[in-house]
XYZ file of C-alpha atoms in Angstrom:
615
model
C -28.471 23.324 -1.528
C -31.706 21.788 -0.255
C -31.561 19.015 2.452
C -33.968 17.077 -0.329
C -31.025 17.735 -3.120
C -28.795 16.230 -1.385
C -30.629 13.486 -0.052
C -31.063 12.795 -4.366
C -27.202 13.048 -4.613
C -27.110 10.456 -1.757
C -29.583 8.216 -3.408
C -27.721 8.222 -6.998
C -24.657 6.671 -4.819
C -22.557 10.164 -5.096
C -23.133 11.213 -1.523
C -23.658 8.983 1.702
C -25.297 9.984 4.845
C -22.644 10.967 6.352
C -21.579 13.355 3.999
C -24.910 15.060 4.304
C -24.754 15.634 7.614
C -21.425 17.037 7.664
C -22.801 19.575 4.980
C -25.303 20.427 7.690
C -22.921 20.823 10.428
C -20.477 23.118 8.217
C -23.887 25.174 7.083
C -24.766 25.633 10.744
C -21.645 26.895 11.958
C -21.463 29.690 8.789
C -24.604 30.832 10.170
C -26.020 31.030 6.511
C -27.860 28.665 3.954
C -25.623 29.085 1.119
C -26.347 26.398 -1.583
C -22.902 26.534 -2.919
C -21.172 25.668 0.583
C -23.332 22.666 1.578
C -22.735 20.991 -2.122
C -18.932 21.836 -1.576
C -18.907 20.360 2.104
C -21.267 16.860 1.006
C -18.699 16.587 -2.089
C -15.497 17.361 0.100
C -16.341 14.532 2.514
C -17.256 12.119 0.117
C -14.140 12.283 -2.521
C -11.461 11.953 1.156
C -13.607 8.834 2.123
C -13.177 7.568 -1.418
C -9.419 8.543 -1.423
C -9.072 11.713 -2.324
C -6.874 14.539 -0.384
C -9.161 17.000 -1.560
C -12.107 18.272 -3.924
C -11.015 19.677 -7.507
C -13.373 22.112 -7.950
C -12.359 23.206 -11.562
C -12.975 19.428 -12.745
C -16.549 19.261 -11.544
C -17.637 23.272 -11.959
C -20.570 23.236 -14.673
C -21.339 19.641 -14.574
C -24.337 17.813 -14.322
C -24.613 15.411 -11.431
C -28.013 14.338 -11.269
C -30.259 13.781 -14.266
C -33.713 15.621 -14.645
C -36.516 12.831 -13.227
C -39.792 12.702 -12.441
C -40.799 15.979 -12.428
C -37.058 17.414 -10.178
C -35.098 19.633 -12.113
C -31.519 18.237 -12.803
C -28.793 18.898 -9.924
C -25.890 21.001 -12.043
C -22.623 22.168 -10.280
C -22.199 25.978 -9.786
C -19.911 27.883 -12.548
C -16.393 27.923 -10.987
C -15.747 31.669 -10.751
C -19.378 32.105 -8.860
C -18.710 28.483 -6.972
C -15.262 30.137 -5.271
C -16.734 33.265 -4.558
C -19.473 32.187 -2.613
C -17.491 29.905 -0.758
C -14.558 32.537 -0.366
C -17.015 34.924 1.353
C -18.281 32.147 4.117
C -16.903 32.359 7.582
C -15.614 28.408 7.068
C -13.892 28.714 4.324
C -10.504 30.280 4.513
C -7.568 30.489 2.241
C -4.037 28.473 2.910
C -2.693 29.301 6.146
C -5.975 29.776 7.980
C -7.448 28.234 10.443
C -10.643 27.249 9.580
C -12.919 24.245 8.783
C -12.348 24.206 4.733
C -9.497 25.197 3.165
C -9.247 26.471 -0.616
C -6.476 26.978 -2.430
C -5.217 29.146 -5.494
C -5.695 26.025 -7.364
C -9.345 25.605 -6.769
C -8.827 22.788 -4.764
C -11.147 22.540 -1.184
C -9.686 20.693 1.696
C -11.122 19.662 4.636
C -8.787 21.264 7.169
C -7.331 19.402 8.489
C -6.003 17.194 5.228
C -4.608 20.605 4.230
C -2.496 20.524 7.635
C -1.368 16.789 6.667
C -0.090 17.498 3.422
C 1.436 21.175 3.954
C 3.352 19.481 7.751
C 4.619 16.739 5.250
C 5.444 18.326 2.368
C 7.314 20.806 4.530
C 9.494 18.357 6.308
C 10.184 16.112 3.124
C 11.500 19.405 1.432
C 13.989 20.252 4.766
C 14.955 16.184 4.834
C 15.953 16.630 0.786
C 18.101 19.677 1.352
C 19.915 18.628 4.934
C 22.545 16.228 3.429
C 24.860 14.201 5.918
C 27.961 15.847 6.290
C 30.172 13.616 8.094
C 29.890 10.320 5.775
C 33.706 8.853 5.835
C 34.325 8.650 1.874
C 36.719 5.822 1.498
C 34.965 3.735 4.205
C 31.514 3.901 2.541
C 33.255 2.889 -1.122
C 35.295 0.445 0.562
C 31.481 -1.151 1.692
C 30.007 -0.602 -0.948
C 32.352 -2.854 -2.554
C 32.107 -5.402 -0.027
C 28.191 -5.275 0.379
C 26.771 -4.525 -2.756
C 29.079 -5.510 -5.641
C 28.605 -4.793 -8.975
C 26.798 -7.205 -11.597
C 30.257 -8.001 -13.266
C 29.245 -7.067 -16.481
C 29.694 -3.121 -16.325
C 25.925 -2.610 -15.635
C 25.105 -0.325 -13.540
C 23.774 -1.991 -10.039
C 20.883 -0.012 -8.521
C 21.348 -0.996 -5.215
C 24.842 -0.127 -4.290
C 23.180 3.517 -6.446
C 19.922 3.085 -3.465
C 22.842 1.892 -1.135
C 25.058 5.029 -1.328
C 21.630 7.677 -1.211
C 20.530 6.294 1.690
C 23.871 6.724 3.249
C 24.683 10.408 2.056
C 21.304 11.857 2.608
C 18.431 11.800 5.197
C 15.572 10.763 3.076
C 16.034 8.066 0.616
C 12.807 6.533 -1.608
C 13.659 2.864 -2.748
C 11.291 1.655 -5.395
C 10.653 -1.042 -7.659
C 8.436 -3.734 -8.036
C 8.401 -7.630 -6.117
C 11.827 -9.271 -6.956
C 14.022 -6.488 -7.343
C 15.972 -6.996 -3.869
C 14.405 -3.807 -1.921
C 14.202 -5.291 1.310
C 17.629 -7.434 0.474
C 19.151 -3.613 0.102
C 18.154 -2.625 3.124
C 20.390 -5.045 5.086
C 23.234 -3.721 3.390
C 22.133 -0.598 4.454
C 22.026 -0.559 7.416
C 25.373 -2.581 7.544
C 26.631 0.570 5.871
C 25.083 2.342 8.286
C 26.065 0.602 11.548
C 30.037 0.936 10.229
C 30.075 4.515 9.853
C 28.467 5.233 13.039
C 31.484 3.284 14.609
C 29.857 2.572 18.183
C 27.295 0.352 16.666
C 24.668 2.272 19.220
C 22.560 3.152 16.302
C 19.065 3.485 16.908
C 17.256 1.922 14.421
C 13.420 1.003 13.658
C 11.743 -1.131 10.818
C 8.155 -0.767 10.204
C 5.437 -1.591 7.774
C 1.858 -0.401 7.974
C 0.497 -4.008 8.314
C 1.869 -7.180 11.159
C 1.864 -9.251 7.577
C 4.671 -6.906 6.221
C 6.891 -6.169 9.432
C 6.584 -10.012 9.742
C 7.722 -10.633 6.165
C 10.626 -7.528 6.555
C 12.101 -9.001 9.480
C 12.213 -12.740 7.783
C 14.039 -10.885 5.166
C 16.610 -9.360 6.935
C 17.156 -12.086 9.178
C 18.071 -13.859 6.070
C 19.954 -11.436 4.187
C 22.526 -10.419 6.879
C 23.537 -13.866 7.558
C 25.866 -13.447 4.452
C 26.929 -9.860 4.258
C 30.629 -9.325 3.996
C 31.183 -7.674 7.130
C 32.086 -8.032 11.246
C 30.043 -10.142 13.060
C 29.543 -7.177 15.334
C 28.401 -5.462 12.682
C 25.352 -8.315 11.728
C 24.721 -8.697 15.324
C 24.074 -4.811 15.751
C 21.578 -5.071 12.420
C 18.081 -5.120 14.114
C 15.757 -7.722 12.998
C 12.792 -6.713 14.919
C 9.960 -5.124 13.278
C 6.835 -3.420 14.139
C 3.581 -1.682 12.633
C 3.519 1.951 12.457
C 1.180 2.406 14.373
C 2.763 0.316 17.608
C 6.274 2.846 16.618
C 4.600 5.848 17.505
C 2.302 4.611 20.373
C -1.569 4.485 19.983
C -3.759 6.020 22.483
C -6.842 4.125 22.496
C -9.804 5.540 20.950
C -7.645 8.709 19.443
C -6.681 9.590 15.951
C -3.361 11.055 18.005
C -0.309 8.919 19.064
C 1.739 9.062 21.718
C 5.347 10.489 19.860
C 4.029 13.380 17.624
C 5.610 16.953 16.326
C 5.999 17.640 20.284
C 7.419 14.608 21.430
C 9.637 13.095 19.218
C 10.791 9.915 18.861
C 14.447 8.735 19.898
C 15.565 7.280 16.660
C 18.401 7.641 14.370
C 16.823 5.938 11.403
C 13.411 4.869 10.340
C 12.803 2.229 7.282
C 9.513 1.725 6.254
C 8.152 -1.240 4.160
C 5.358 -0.975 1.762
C 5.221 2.442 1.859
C 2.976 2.351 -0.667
C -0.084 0.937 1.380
C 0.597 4.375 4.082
C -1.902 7.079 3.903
C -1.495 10.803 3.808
C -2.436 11.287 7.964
C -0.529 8.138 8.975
C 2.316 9.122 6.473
C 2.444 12.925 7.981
C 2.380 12.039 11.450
C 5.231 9.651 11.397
C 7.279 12.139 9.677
C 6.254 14.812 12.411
C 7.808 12.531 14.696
C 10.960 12.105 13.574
C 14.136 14.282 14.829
C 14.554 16.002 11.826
C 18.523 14.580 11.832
C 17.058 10.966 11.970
C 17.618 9.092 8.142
C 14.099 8.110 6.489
C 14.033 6.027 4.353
C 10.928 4.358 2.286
C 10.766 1.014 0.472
C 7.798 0.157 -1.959
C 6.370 -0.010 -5.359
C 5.056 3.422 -6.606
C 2.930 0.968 -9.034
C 1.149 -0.346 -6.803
C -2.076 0.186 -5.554
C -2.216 3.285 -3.567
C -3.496 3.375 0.374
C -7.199 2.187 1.453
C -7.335 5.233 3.456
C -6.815 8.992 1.148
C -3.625 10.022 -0.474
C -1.630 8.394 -2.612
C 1.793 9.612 -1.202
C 4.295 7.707 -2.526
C 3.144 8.018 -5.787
C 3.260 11.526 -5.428
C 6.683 11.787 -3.695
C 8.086 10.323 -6.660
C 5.842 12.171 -9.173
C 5.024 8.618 -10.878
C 4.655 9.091 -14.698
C 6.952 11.257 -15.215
C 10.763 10.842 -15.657
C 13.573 13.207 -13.460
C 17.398 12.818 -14.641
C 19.726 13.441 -11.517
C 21.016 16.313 -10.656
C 25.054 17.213 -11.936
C 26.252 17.113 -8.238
C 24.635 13.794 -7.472
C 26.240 12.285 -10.553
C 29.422 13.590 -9.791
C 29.072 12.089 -6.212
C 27.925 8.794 -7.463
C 30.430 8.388 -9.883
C 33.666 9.413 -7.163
C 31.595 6.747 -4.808
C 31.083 3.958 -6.942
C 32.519 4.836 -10.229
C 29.104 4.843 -12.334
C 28.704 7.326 -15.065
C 24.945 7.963 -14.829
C 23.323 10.397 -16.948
C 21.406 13.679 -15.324
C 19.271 16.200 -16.453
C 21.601 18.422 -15.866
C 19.437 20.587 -13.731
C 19.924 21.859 -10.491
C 16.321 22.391 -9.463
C 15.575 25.575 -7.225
C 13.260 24.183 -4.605
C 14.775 21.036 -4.053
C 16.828 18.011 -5.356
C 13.537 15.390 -4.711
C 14.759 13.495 -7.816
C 18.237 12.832 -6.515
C 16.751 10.761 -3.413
C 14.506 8.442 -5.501
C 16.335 5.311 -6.347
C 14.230 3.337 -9.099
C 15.542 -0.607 -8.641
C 15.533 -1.756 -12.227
C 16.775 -5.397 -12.615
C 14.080 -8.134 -11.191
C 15.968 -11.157 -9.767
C 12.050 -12.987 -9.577
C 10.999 -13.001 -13.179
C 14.011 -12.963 -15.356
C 13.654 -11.611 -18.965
C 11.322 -14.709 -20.328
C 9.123 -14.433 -17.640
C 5.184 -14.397 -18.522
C 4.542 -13.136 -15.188
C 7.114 -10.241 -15.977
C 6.771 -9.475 -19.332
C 2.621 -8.937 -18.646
C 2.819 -6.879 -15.288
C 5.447 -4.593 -17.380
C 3.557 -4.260 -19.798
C -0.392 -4.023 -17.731
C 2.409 -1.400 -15.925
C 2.924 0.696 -19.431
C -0.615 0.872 -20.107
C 0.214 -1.367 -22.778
C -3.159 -2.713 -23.420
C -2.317 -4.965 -26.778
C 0.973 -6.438 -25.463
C -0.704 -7.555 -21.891
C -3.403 -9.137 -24.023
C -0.972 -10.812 -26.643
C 1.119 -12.046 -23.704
C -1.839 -13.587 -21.681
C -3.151 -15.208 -24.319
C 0.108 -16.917 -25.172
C 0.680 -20.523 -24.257
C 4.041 -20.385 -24.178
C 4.285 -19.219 -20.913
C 3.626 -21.695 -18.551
C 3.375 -19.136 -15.743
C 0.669 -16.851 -17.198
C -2.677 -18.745 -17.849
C -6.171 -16.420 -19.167
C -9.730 -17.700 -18.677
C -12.850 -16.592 -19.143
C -14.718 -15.327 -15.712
C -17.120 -17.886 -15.092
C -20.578 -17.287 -14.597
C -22.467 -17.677 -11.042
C -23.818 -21.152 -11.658
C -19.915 -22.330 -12.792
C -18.093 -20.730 -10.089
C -18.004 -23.817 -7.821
C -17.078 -25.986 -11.241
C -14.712 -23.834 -12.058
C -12.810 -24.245 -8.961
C -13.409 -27.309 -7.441
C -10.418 -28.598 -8.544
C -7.744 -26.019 -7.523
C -9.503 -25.921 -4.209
C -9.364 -29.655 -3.498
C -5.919 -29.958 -4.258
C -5.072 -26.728 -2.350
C -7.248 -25.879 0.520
C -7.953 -29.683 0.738
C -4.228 -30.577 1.033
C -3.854 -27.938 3.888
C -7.038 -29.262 5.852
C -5.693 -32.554 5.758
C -2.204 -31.901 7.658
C -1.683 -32.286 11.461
C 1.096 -30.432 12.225
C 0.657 -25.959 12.108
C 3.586 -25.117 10.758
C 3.098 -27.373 7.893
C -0.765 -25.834 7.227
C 0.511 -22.166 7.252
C 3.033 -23.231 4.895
C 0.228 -24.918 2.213
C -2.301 -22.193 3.386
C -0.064 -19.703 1.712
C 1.296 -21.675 -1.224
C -1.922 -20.508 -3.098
C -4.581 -17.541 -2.982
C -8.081 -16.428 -4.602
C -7.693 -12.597 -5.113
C -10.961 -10.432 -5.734
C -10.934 -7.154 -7.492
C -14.130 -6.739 -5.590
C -15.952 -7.828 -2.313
C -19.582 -8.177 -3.913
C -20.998 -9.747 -6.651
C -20.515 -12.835 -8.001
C -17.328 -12.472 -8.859
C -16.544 -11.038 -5.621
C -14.632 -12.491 -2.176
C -17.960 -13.084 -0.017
C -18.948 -15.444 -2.970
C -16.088 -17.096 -3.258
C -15.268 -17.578 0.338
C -18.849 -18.711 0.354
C -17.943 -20.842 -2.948
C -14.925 -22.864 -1.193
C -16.300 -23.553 1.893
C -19.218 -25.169 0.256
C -16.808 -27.321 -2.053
C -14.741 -28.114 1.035
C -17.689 -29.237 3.075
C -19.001 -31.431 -0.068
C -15.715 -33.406 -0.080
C -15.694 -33.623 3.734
C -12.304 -31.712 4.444
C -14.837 -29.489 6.042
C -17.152 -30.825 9.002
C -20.496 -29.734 9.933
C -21.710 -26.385 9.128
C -20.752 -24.006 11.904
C -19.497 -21.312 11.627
C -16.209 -22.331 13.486
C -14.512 -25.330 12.148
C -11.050 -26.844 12.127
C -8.905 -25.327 9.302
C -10.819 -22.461 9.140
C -8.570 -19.326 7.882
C -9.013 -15.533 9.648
C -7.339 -12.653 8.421
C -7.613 -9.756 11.077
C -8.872 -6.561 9.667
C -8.350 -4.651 12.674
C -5.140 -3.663 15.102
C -5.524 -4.914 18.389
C -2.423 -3.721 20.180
C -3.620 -5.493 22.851
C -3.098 -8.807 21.783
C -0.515 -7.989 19.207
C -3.063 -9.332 16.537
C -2.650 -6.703 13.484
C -4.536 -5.790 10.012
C -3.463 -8.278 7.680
C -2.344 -11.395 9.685
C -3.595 -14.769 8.498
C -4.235 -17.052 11.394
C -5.931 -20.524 10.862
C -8.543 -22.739 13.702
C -7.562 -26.023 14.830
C -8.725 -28.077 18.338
C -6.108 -26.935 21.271
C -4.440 -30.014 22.953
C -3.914 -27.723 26.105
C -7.548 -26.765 26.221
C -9.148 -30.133 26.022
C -9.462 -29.639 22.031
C -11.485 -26.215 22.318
C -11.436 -24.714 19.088
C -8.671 -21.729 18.870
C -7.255 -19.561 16.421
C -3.476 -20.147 15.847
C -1.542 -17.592 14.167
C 2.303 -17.636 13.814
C 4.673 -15.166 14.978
C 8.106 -13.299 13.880
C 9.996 -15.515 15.668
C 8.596 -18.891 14.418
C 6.788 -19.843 17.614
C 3.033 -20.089 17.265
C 0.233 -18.215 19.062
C -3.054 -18.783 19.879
C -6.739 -17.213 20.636
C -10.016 -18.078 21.725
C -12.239 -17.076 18.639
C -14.197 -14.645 20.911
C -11.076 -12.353 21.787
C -10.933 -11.649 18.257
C -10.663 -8.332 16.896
C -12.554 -7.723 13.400
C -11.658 -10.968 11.252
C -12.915 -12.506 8.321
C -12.886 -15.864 6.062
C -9.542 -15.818 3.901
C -9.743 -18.360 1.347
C -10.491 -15.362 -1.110
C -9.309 -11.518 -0.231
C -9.380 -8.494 -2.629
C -6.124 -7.491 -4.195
C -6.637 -4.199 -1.806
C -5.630 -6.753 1.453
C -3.475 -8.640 -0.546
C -0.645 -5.896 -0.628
C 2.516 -7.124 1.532
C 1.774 -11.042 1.014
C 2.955 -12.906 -1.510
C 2.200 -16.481 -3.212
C 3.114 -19.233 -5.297
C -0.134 -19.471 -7.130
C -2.765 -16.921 -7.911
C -6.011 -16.958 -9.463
C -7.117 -13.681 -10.152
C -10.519 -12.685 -10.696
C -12.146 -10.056 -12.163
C -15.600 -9.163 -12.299
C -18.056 -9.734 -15.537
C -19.023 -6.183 -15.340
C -17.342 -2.709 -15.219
C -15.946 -1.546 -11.851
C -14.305 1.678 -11.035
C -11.778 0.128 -8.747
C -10.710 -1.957 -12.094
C -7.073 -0.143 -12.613
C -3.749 -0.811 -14.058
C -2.575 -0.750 -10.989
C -4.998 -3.051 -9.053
C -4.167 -5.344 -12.297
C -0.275 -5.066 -11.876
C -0.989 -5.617 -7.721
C -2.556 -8.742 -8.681
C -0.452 -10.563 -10.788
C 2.415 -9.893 -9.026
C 1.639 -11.678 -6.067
C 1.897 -14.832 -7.677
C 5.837 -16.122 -7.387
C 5.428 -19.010 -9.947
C 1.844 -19.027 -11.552
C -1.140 -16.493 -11.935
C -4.682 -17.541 -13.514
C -6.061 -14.727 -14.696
C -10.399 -14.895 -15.359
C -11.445 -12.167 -17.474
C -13.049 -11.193 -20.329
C -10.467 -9.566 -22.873
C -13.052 -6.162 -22.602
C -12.907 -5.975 -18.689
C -8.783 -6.454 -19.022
C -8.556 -4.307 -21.895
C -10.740 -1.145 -19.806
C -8.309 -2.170 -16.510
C -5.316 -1.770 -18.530
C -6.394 1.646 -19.857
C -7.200 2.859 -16.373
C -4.957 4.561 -14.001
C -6.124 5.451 -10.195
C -6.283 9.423 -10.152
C -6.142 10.440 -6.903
C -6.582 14.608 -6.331
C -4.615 15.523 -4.336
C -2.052 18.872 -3.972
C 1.153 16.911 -2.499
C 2.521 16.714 -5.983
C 2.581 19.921 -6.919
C 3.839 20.961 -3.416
C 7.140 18.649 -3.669
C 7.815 19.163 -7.305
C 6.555 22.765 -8.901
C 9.454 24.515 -9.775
């Protein structure tokens, strides 16, 4: 394909620049000018940088990309059985197992090689980690905890996490999901208490991680708070680790590398690995970890499989628990579970021969947050099922005080609009003295964005509330560094332990003759601060996109979606929004826009599914 063709694919918004010249560069090393191969390469690079694993080439063989205009004939996608040919007979393109540039599989699915590696490495490892049980677990001492540390409900129900409890005992990888409220990170405490008490020397090595500083921070508040009343020694909670760490810091950065420090060749020294918000971890970041791990170490992953899937490509927990579709237990593990902790739970019946996946996903099913008359609940359930007229009926139902629907207002009422949430918000934080006490209004309340432009997007809106802040004076002058400013970083900086996701806030430093600095609070309570200057990437924070909002949580929410379609507009962006809010989510949107969301799921090509779960 011409250099001209694909400049027209880059100027319709389907290819960027950079996909074009990576076309080039794969054309130049085949030594050929093969049409088929450069359209493959551009369209490769461009669906990973949007979030895909790989290219589907079955789903776009035939089609029409490019309309006929102005005279240029339209640009049309090869026929598949030609398109695979062609690219089967370059010198770049080899077939699973090789070693070459682009990768194509039986499937018709085109890798960039190195993607291929990520996904075969982890699906590899997660299928040896499902099928090397534990075979030393003490019986009658893990039922005898269980009892102690994760009782029943009382009521003959079975409880889910003494069922996630017991996996992640018994087996070395265990996949706790559920959505916000349903005690994942509460479990884990327990678990590790569990843990710590059959390993008897309480020498344990264990590390908790989260792909952002915001979650690690918000893990280690959690167990810090849980194990303070588990029923067990006091050696026992003093052995339970409470620090935390990004995955990235776990396995060592080397500046200016893609590669880490502790890899498939240098493993880490760790007997077990938790990760929060596994659902925000990408395919590379996801497969190295793994790599890294002594294959006897215990993983386990906590997240929502609902949730919106990585920034970066893959959606892998999503895939390594094959969400949408339904697996009954295996007969052994129900047999185990029920000589364990007595629950009759009903399988499949099927022992499946690759692996027993299904038997190390633990679905957490009651929500101690939003009990059964919950607006908040009852709508992200149902935005959840796809259930398009029930999320409508229930957010336009006054009687839940919790769930509140609005029409998106239009650029000339934005600042209107929300003048007065931001007054009595933002306002009220600007006006305290004392840090601890403006972090804790700061994140009473949040503006989340399904986009970043527009008018309905987080540049306006930032834009929006400084403006209204200014006009009531909470805000003084109009530089760009002010008192009560709020950052979030968007950019690890191991360096100064400043991390993607944390939320500091600018106020005048006593100990630097009132010099403006950026204070941001740490794990332990104390309180840091930075010139502005040192920095890493930052950015305004009165309004973030639902994307950044993932491992934070707040009282309030107004969530805003544009007054247009979008195709980041999904279920599960909806269901990512709403529950953030704790107490009370405003939702602006035409009943259209939230009816298309609803209906939407984010499809993600990728071949990790099919890897972990073909029979």
């Amino acid at each position: 394909m011409s250099k001209d063709t694909l400049n027209r694919l880059c100027s319709s918004g389907i290819l960027s620049h950079i996909d074009i010249h990576f076309a080039l560069f794969v054309c130049s090393l085949s030594g050929a000018d093969m049409p088929e191969l450069s359209l493959a390469a551009a369209l490769v690079s461009s669906r990973t940088r949007q979030g895909d694993i790989c290219l589907d080439l079955s789903a776009i063989a035939g089609t029409q990309m490019v309309d006929e205009a102005d005279g240029e004939t339209p640009v049309i996608c090869p026929d598949l059985s030609l398109w695979s040919e062609k690219l089967m007979g370059s010198d770049v393109v080899g077939s699973p197992g090789d070693y070459k540039p682009l990768i194509l599989d039986n499937k018709n699915r085109l890798y960039l090689f190195r993607y291929w590696d990520y996904q075969e490495k982890l699906a590899d490892l997660i299928r040896k980690r499902v099928s090397d049980n534990k075979g030393t677990i003490d019986s009658a001492m893990l039922k005898d905890g269980l009892e102690r540390l994760v009782p029943g409900e009382g009521n003959g129900d079975i409880n889910w996490q003494k069922v996630a409890a017991f996996t992640a005992v018994t087996k070395n990888l265990c996949i706790i999901t559920g959505g916000p409220g349903t005690g994942k990170t509460a479990t884990i405490a327990a678990i590790l208490a569990l843990l710590l008490e059959q390993d008897k020397s309480h020498r344990m090595r264990i590390a908790l991680v989260s792909p952002t500083g915001k979650a690690a921070a918000r893990l280690q508040e959690s167990i810090e708070i849980t194990k303070k009343h588990l029923k067990c020694s006091e050696s026992i909670k003093r052995a339970i680790p409470t620090e935390t760490s990004t995955i990235h810091r776990l396995l060592g950065t080397i500046p200016h590398s893609p590669y880490f420090r502790y890899n498939s060749n240098n493993k880490l020294a760790i007997d077990v690995v938790v990760i929060d918000e596994a659902s925000m971890v990408d395919l590379a970041l996801m497969s190295k970890l793994v790599q890294a791990l002594p294959m006897e170490s215990r993983l386990i992953l906590l997240g929502d499989k609902d949730q919106l899937a990585s920034v970066e490509a893959g959606a892998v927990l999503g895939d390594i628990c094959d969400t949408g579709i339904n697996h009954g237990f295996s007969q052994r593990f129900c047999r185990d579970i029920k000589k364990v902790a007595g629950y009759e739970i009903d399988g499949d019946g099927r022992e499946r021969n690759r692996s027993n996946l299904q038997d190390c996903i633990i679905q957490l099913k009651k929500n101690y947050r939003f009990g059964s008359h919950s607006g908040i609940g009852l709508m992200s359930r149902a935005v959840n099922e796809g259930d398009e007229n029930r999320a409508v009926d229930l957010l336009q139902n006054d009687s839940f005080l919790d769930v509140t629907w609005k029409r998106p207002p239009s650029p000339d009422e934005i600042s209107r609009v929300f003048r007065d949430t931001v007054i009595k918000t933002y306002g009220a934080c600007l006006k305290e003295d004392d840090v601890h006490a403006m972090f804790r209004l700061f994140n009473e309340f949040r503006i989340l964005c399904a986009v970043r432009d527009g008018p309905q997007g987080v540049d306006v809106l930032n834009a929006v509330t400084e403006n209204i802040l200014r006009e009531e004076r909470f805000i003084e002058g109009d530089r760009r560094w002010y008192r009560g400013r709020p950052i979030l970083i968007a950019r690890n900086d191991y360096r100064l332990g400043l991390f993607n996701g944390d939320v500091g806030i600018v106020l005048p430093d006593p100990d630097a003759d009132k010099d403006l600095r950026v204070f941001f609070p740490a794990p332990d309570g104390s309180i840091r601060k930075f010139h502005p200057m040192r920095l890493p990437e930052h950015e305004t924070v009165y309004a973030m996109t639902v994307h950044k909002s993932q491992g934070s949580e707040f009282n309030r929410v107004h969530l805003l979606l544009p007054d247009r379609y979008s195709p980041v507009l999904t279920r599960e962006l909806l269901y990512t929004g709403i529950t953030r809010a704790q107490k009370n989510v405003t939702v602006f949107s035409s009943e259209k826009i939230f009816r298309t969301s609803v209906t939407r799921r984010i499809e993600r090509t990728s071949g990790l599914r099919d890897a972990l779960w073909a029979e």
